[in-house]
Tab-separated table of N, CA and C in Angstrom:
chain	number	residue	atom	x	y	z
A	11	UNK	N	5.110	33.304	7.920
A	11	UNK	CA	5.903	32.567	8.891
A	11	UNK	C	5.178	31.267	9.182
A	12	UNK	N	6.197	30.240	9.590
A	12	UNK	CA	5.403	28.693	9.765
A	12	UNK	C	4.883	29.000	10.921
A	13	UNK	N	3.183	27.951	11.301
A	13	UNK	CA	2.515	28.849	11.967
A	13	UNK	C	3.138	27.306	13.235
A	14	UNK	N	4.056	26.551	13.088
A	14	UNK	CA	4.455	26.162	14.105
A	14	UNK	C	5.365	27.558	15.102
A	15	UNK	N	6.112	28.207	13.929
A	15	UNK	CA	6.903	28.757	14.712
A	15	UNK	C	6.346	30.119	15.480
A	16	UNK	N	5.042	30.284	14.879
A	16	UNK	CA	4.388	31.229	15.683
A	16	UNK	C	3.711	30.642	16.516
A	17	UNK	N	3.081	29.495	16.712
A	17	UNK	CA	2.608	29.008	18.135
A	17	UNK	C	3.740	29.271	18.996
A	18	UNK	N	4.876	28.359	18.712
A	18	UNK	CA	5.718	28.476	19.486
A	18	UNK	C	6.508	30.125	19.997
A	19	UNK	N	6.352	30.665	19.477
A	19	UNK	CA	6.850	32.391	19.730
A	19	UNK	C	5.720	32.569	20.948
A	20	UNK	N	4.184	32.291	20.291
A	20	UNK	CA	3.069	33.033	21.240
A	20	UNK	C	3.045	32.245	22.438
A	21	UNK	N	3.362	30.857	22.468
A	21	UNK	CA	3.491	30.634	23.787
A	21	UNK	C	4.453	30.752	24.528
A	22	UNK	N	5.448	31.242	23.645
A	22	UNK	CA	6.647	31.061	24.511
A	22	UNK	C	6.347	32.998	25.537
A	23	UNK	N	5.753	33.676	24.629
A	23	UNK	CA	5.564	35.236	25.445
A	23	UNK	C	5.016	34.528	26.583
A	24	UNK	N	3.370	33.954	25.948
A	24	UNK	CA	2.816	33.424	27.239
A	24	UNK	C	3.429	33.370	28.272
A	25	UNK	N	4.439	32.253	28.485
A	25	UNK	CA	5.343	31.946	29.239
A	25	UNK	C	5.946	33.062	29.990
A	26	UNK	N	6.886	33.909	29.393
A	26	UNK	CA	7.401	35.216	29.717
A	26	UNK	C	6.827	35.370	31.255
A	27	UNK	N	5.462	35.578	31.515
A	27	UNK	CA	5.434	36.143	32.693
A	27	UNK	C	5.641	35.532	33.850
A	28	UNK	N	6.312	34.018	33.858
A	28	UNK	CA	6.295	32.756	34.736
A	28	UNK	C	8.256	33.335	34.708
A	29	UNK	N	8.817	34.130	34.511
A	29	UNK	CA	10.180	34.392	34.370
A	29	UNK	C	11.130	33.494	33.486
A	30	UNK	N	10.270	32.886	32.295
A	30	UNK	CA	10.986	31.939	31.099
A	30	UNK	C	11.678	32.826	30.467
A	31	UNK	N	12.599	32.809	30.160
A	31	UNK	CA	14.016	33.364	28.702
A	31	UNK	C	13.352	32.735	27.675
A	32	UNK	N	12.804	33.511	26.802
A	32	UNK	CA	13.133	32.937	25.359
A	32	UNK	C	13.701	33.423	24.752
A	33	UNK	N	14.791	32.011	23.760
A	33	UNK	CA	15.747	32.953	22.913
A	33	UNK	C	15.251	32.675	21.433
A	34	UNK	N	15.359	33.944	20.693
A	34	UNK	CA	15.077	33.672	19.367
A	34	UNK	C	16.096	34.683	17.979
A	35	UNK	N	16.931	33.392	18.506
A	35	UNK	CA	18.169	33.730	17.407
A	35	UNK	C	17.894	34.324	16.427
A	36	UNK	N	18.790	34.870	15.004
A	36	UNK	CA	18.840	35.377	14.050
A	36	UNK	C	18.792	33.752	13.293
A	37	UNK	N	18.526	33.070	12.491
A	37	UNK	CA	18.734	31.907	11.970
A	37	UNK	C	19.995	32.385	10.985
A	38	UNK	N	20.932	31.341	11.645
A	38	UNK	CA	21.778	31.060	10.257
A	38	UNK	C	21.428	31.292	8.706
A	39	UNK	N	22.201	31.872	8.055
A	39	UNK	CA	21.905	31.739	6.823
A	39	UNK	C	21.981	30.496	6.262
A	40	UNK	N	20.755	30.017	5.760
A	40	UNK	CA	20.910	28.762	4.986
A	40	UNK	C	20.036	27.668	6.380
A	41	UNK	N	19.849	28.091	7.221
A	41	UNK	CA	19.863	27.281	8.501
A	41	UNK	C	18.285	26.923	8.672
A	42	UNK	N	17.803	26.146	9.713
A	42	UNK	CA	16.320	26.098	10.178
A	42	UNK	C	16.092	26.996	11.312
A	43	UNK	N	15.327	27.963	10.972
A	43	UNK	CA	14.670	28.565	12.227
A	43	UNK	C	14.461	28.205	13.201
A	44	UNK	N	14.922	28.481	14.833
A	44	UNK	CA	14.608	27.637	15.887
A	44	UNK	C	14.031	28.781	17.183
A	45	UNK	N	13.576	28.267	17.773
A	45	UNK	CA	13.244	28.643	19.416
A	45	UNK	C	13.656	27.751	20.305
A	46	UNK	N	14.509	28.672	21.305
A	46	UNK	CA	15.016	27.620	22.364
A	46	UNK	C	13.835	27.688	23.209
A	47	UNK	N	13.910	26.380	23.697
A	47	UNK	CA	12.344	26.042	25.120
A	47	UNK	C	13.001	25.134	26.166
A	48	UNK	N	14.478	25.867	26.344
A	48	UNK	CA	15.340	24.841	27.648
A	48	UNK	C	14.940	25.010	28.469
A	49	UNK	N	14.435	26.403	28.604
A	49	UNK	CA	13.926	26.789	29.966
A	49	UNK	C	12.995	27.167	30.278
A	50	UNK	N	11.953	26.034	29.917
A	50	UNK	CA	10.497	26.153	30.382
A	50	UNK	C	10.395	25.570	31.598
A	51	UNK	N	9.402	25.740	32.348
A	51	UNK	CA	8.923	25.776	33.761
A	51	UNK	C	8.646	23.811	33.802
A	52	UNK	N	8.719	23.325	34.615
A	52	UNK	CA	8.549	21.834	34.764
A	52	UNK	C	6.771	21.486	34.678
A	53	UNK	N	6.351	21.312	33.865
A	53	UNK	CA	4.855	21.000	33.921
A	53	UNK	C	4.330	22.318	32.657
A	54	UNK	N	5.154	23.039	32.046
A	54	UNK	CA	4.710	23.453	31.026
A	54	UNK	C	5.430	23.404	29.838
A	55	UNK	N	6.165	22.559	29.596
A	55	UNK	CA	6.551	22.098	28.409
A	55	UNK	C	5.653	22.207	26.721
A	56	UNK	N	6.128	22.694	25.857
A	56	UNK	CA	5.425	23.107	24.801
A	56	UNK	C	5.153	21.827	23.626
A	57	UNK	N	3.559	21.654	24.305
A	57	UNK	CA	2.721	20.521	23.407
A	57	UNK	C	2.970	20.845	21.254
A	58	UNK	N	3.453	20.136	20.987
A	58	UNK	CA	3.610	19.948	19.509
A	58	UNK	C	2.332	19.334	18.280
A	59	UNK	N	1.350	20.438	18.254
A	59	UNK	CA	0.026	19.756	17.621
A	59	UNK	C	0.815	19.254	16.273
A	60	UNK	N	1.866	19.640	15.755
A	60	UNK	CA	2.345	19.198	14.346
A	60	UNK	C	2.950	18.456	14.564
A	61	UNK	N	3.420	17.670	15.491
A	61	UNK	CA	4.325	16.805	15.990
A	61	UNK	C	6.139	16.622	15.658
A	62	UNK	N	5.965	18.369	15.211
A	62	UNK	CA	7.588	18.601	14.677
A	62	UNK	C	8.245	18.046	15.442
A	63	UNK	N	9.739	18.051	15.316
A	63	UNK	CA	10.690	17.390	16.543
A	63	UNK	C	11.127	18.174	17.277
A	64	UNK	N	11.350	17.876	18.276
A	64	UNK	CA	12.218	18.937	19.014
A	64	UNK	C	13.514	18.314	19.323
A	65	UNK	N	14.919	19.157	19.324
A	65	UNK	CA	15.480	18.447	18.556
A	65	UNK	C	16.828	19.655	20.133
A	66	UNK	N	16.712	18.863	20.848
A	66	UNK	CA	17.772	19.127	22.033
A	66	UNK	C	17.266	20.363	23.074
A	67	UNK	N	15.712	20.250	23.083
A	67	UNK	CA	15.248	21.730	23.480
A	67	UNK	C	14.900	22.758	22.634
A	68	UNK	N	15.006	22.584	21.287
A	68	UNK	CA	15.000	23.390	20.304
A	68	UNK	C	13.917	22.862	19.306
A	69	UNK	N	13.023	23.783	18.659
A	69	UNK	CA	11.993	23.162	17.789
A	69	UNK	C	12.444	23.774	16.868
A	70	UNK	N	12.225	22.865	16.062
A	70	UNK	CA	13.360	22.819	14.528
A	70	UNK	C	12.045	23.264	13.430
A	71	UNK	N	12.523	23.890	12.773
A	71	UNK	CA	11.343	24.462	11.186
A	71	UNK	C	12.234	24.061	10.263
A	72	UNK	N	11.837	22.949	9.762
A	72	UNK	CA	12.616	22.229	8.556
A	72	UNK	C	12.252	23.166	7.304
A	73	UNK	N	11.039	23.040	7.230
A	73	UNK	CA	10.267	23.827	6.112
A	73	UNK	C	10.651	25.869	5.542
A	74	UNK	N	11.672	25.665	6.461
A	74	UNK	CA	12.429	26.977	6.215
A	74	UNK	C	13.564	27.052	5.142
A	75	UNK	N	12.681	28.025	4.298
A	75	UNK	CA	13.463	27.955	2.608
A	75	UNK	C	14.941	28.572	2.978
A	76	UNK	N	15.961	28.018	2.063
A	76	UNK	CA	17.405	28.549	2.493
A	76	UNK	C	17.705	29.904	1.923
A	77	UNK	N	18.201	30.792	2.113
A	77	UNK	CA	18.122	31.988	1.447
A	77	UNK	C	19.959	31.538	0.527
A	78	UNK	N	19.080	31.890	-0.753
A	78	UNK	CA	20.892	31.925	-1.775
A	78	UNK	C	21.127	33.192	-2.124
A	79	UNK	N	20.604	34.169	-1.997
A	79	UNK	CA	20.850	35.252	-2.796
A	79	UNK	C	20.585	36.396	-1.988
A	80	UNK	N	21.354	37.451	-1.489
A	80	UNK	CA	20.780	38.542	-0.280
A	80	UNK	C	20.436	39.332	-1.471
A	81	UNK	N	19.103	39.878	-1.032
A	81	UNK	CA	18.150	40.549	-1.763
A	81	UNK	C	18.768	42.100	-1.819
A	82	UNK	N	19.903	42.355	-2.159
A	82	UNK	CA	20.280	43.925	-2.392
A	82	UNK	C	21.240	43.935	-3.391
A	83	UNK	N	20.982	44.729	-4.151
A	83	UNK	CA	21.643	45.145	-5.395
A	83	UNK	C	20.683	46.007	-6.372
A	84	UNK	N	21.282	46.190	-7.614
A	84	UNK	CA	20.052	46.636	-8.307
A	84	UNK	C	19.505	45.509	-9.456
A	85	UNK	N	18.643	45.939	-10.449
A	85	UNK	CA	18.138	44.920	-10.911
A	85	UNK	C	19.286	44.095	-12.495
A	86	UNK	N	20.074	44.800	-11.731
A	86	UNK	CA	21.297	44.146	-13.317
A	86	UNK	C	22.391	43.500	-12.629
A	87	UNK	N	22.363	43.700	-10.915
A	87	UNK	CA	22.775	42.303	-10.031
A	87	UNK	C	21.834	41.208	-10.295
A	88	UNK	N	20.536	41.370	-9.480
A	88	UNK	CA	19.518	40.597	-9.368
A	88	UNK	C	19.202	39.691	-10.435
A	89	UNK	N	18.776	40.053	-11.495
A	89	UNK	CA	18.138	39.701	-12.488
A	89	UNK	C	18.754	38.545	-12.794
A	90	UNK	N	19.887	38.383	-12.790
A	90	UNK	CA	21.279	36.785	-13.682
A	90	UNK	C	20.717	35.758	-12.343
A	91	UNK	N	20.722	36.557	-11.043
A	91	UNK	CA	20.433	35.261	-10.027
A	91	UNK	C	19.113	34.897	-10.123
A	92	UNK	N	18.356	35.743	-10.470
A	92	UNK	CA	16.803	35.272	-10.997
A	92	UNK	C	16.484	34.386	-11.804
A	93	UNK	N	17.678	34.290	-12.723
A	93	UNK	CA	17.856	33.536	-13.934
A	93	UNK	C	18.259	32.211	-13.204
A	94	UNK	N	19.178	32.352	-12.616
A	94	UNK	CA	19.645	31.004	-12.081
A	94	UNK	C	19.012	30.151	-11.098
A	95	UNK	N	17.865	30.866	-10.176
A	95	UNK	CA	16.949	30.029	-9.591
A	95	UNK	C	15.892	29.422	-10.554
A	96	UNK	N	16.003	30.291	-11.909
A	96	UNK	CA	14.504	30.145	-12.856
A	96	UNK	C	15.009	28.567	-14.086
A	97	UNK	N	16.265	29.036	-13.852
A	97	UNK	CA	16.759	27.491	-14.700
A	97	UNK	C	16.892	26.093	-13.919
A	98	UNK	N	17.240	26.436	-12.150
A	98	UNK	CA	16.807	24.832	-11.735
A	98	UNK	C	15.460	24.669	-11.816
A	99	UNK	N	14.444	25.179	-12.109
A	99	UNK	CA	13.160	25.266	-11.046
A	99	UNK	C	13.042	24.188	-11.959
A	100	UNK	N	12.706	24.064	-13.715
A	100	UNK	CA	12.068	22.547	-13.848
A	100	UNK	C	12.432	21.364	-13.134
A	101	UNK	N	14.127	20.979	-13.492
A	101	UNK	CA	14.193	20.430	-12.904
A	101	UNK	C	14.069	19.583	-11.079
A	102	UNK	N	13.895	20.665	-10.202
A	102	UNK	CA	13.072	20.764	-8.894
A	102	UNK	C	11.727	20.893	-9.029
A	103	UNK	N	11.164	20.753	-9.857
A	103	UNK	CA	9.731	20.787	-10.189
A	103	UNK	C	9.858	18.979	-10.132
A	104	UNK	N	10.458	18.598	-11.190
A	104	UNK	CA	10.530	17.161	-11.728
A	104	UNK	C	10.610	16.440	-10.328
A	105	UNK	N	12.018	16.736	-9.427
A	105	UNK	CA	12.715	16.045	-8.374
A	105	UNK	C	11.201	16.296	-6.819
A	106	UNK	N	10.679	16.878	-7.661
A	106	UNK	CA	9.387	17.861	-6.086
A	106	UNK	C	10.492	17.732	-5.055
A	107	UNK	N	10.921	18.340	-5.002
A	107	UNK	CA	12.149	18.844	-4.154
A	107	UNK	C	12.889	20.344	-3.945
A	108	UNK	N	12.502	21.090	-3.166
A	108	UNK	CA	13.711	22.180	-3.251
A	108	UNK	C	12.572	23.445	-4.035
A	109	UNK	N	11.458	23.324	-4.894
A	109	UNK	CA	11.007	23.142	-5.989
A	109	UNK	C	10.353	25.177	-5.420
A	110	UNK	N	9.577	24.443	-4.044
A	110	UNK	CA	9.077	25.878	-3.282
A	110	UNK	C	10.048	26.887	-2.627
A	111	UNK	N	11.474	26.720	-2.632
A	111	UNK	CA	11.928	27.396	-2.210
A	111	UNK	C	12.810	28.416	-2.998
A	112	UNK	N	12.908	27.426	-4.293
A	112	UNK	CA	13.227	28.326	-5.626
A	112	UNK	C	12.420	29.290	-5.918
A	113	UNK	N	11.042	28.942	-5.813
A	113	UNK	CA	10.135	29.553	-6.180
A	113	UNK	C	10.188	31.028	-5.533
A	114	UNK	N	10.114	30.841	-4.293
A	114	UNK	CA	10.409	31.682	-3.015
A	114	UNK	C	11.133	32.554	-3.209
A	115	UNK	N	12.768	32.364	-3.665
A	115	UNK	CA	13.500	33.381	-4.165
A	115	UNK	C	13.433	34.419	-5.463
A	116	UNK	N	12.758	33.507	-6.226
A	116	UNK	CA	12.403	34.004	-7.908
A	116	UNK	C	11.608	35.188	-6.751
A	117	UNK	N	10.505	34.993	-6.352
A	117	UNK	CA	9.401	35.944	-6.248
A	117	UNK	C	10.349	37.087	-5.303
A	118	UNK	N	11.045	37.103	-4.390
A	118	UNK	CA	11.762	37.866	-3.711
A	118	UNK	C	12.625	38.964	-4.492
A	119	UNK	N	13.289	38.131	-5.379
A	119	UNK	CA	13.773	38.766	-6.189
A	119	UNK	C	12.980	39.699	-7.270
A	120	UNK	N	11.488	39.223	-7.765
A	120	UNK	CA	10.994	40.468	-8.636
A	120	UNK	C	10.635	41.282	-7.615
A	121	UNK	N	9.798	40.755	-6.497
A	121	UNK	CA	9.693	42.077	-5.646
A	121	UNK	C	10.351	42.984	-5.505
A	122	UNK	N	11.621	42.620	-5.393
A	122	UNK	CA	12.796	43.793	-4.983
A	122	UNK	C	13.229	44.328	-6.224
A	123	UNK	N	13.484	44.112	-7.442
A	123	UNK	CA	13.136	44.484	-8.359
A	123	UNK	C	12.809	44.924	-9.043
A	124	UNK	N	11.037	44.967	-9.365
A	124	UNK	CA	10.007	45.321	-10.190
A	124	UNK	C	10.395	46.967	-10.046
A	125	UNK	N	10.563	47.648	-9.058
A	125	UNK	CA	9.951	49.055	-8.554
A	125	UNK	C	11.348	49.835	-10.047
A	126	UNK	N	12.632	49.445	-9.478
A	126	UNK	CA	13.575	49.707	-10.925
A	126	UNK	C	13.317	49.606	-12.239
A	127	UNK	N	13.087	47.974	-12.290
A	127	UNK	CA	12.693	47.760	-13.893
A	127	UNK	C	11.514	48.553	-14.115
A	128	UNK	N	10.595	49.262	-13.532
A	128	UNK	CA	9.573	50.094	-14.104
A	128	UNK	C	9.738	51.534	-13.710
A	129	UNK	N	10.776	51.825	-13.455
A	129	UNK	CA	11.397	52.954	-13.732
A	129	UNK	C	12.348	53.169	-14.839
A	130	UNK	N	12.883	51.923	-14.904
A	130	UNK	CA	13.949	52.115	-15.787
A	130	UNK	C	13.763	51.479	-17.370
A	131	UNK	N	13.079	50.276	-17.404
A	131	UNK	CA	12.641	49.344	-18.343
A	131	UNK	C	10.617	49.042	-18.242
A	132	UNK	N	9.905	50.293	-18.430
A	132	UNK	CA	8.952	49.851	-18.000
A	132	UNK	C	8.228	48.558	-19.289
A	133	UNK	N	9.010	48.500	-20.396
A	133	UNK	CA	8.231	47.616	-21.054
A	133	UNK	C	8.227	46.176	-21.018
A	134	UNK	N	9.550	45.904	-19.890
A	134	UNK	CA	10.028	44.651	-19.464
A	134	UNK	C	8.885	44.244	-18.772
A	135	UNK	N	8.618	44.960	-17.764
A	135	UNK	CA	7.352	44.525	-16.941
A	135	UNK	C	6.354	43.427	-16.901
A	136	UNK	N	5.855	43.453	-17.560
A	136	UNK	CA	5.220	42.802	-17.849
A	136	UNK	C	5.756	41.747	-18.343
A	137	UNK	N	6.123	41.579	-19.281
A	137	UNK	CA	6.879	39.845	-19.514
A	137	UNK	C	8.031	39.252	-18.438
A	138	UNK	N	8.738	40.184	-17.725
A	138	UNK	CA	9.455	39.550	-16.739
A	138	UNK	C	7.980	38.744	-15.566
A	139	UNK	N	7.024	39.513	-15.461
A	139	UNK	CA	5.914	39.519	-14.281
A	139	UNK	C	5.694	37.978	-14.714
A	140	UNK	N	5.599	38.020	-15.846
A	140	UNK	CA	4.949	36.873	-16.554
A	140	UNK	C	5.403	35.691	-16.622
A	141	UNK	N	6.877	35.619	-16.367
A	141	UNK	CA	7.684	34.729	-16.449
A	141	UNK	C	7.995	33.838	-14.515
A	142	UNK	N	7.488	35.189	-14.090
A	142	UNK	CA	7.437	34.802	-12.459
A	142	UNK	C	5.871	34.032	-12.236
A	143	UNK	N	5.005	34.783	-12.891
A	143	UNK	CA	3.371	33.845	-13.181
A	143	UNK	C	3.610	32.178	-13.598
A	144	UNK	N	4.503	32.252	-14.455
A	144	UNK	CA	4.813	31.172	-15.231
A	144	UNK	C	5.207	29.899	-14.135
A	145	UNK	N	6.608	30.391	-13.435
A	145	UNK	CA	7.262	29.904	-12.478
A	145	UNK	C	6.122	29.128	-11.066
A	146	UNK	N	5.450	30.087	-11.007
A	146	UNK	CA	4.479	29.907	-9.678
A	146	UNK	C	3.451	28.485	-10.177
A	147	UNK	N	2.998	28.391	-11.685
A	147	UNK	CA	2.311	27.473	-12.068
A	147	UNK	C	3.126	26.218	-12.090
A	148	UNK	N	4.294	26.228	-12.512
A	148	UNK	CA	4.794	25.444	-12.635
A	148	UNK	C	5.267	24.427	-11.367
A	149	UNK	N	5.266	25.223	-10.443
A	149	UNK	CA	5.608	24.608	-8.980
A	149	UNK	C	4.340	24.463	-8.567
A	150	UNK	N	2.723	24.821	-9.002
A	150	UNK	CA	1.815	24.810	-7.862
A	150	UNK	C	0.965	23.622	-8.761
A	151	UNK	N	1.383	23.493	-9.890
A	151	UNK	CA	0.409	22.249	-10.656
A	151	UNK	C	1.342	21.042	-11.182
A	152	UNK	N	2.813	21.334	-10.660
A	152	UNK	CA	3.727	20.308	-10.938
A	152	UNK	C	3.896	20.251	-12.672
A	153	UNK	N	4.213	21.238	-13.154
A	153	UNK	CA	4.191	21.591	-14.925
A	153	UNK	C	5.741	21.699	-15.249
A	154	UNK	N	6.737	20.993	-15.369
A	154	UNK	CA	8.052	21.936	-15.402
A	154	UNK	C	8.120	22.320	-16.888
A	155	UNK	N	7.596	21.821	-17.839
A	155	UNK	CA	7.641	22.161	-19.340
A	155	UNK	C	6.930	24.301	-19.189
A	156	UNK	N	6.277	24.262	-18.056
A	156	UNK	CA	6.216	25.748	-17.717
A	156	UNK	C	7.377	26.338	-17.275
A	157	UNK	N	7.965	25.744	-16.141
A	157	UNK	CA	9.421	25.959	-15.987
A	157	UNK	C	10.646	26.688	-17.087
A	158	UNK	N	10.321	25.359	-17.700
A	158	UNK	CA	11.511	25.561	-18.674
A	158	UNK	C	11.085	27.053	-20.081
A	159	UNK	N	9.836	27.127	-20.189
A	159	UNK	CA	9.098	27.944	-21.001
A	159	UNK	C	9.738	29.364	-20.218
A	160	UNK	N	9.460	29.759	-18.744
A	160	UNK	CA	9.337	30.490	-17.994
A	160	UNK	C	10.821	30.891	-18.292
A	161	UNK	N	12.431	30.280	-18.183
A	161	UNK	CA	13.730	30.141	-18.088
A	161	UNK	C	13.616	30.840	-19.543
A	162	UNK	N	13.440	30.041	-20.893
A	162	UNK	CA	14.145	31.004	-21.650
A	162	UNK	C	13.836	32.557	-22.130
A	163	UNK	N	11.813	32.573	-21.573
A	163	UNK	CA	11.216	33.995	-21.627
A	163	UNK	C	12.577	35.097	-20.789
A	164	UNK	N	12.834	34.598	-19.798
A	164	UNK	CA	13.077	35.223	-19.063
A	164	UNK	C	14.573	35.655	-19.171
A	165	UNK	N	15.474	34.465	-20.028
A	165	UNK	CA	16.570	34.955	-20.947
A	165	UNK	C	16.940	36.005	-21.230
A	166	UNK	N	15.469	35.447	-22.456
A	166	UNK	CA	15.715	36.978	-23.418
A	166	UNK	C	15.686	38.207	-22.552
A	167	UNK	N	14.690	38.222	-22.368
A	167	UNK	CA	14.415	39.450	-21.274
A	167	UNK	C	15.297	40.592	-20.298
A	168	UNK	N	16.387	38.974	-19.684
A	168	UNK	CA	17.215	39.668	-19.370
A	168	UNK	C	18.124	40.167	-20.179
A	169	UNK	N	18.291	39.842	-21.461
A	169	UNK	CA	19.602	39.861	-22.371
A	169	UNK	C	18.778	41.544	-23.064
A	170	UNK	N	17.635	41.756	-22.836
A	170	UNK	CA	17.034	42.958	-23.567
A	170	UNK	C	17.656	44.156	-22.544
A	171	UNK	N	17.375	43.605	-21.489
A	171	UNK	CA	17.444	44.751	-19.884
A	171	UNK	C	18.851	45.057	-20.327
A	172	UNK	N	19.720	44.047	-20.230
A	172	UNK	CA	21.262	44.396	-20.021
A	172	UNK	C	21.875	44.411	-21.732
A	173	UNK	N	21.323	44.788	-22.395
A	173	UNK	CA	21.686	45.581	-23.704
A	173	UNK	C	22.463	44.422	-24.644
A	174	UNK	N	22.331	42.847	-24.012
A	174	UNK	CA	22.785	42.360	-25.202
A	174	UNK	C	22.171	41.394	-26.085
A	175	UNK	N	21.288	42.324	-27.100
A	175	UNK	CA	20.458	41.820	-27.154
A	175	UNK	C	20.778	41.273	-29.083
């Protein structure tokens, strides 16, 4: 969690015992995480060491990845949307844009994942793992020619899982 939005959670308990409401919505899907701070006490207003905005009473977490894909199904749902975050990523590698949050989902998605394909496909394992290794380099050293390497491993792979191979 952004550790703005946990300052802001821990002070906002702080607060709590001065009779402050804090509300802390479900975030929209797709949305920025927020904490309302309308109703803080006059003289304790919540200091911003990151100098995020606050943005109508509300401190905004820009840096909150959008969720595209709800993480339930099995891995012969999953796997095609895995594919499809794994084919923008060069290009969001290129744009450094968007780049970590692709990333974000790829990894969500083997997590939820992996536990099937190695029940069911344990020899995939490993080269799908590999293709998520791949992905992570590619966004953390700015490589998209890893990217794109990572996309068609991960093709095949899927085209092995789902029998058309």
């Amino acid at each position: 969690m952004n550790q703005l939005v946990v300052a802001a959670l821990g002070g906002a308990l702080m607060l709590s015992a001065c009779a402050t409401t804090v509300n802390d919505p479900e975030p929209a899907a797709g949305g920025p995480t927020t904490v309302d701070v309308t109703n803080v006490p006059v003289g304790a207003e919540p200091a911003l060491e990151s100098g995020e905005p606050i943005e109508g009473g509300v401190i905004v977490d820009a840096n909150t990845p959008e969720t595209t894909v709800a993480l339930t199904g099995s891995a012969s749902d999953l796997l095609p949307e895995m594919a499809i975050e794994m084919s923008r990523l060069s290009e969001l590698v290129v744009q450094s844009e968007g780049d970590d949050e692709a990333l974000e989902t790829i990894v969500q998605i083997w997590d939820r994942i992996r536990p099937e394909i190695a029940a069911d496909r344990p020899e995939l394992v490993n080269g799908i793992g590999t293709t998520v290794d791949m992905a992570r380099t590619a966004v953390e050293r700015t490589r998209p020619a890893d990217a794109d390497k990572a996309f068609k491993l991960l093709t095949d792979l899927v085209d092995q899982f789902t029998g058309d191979d």
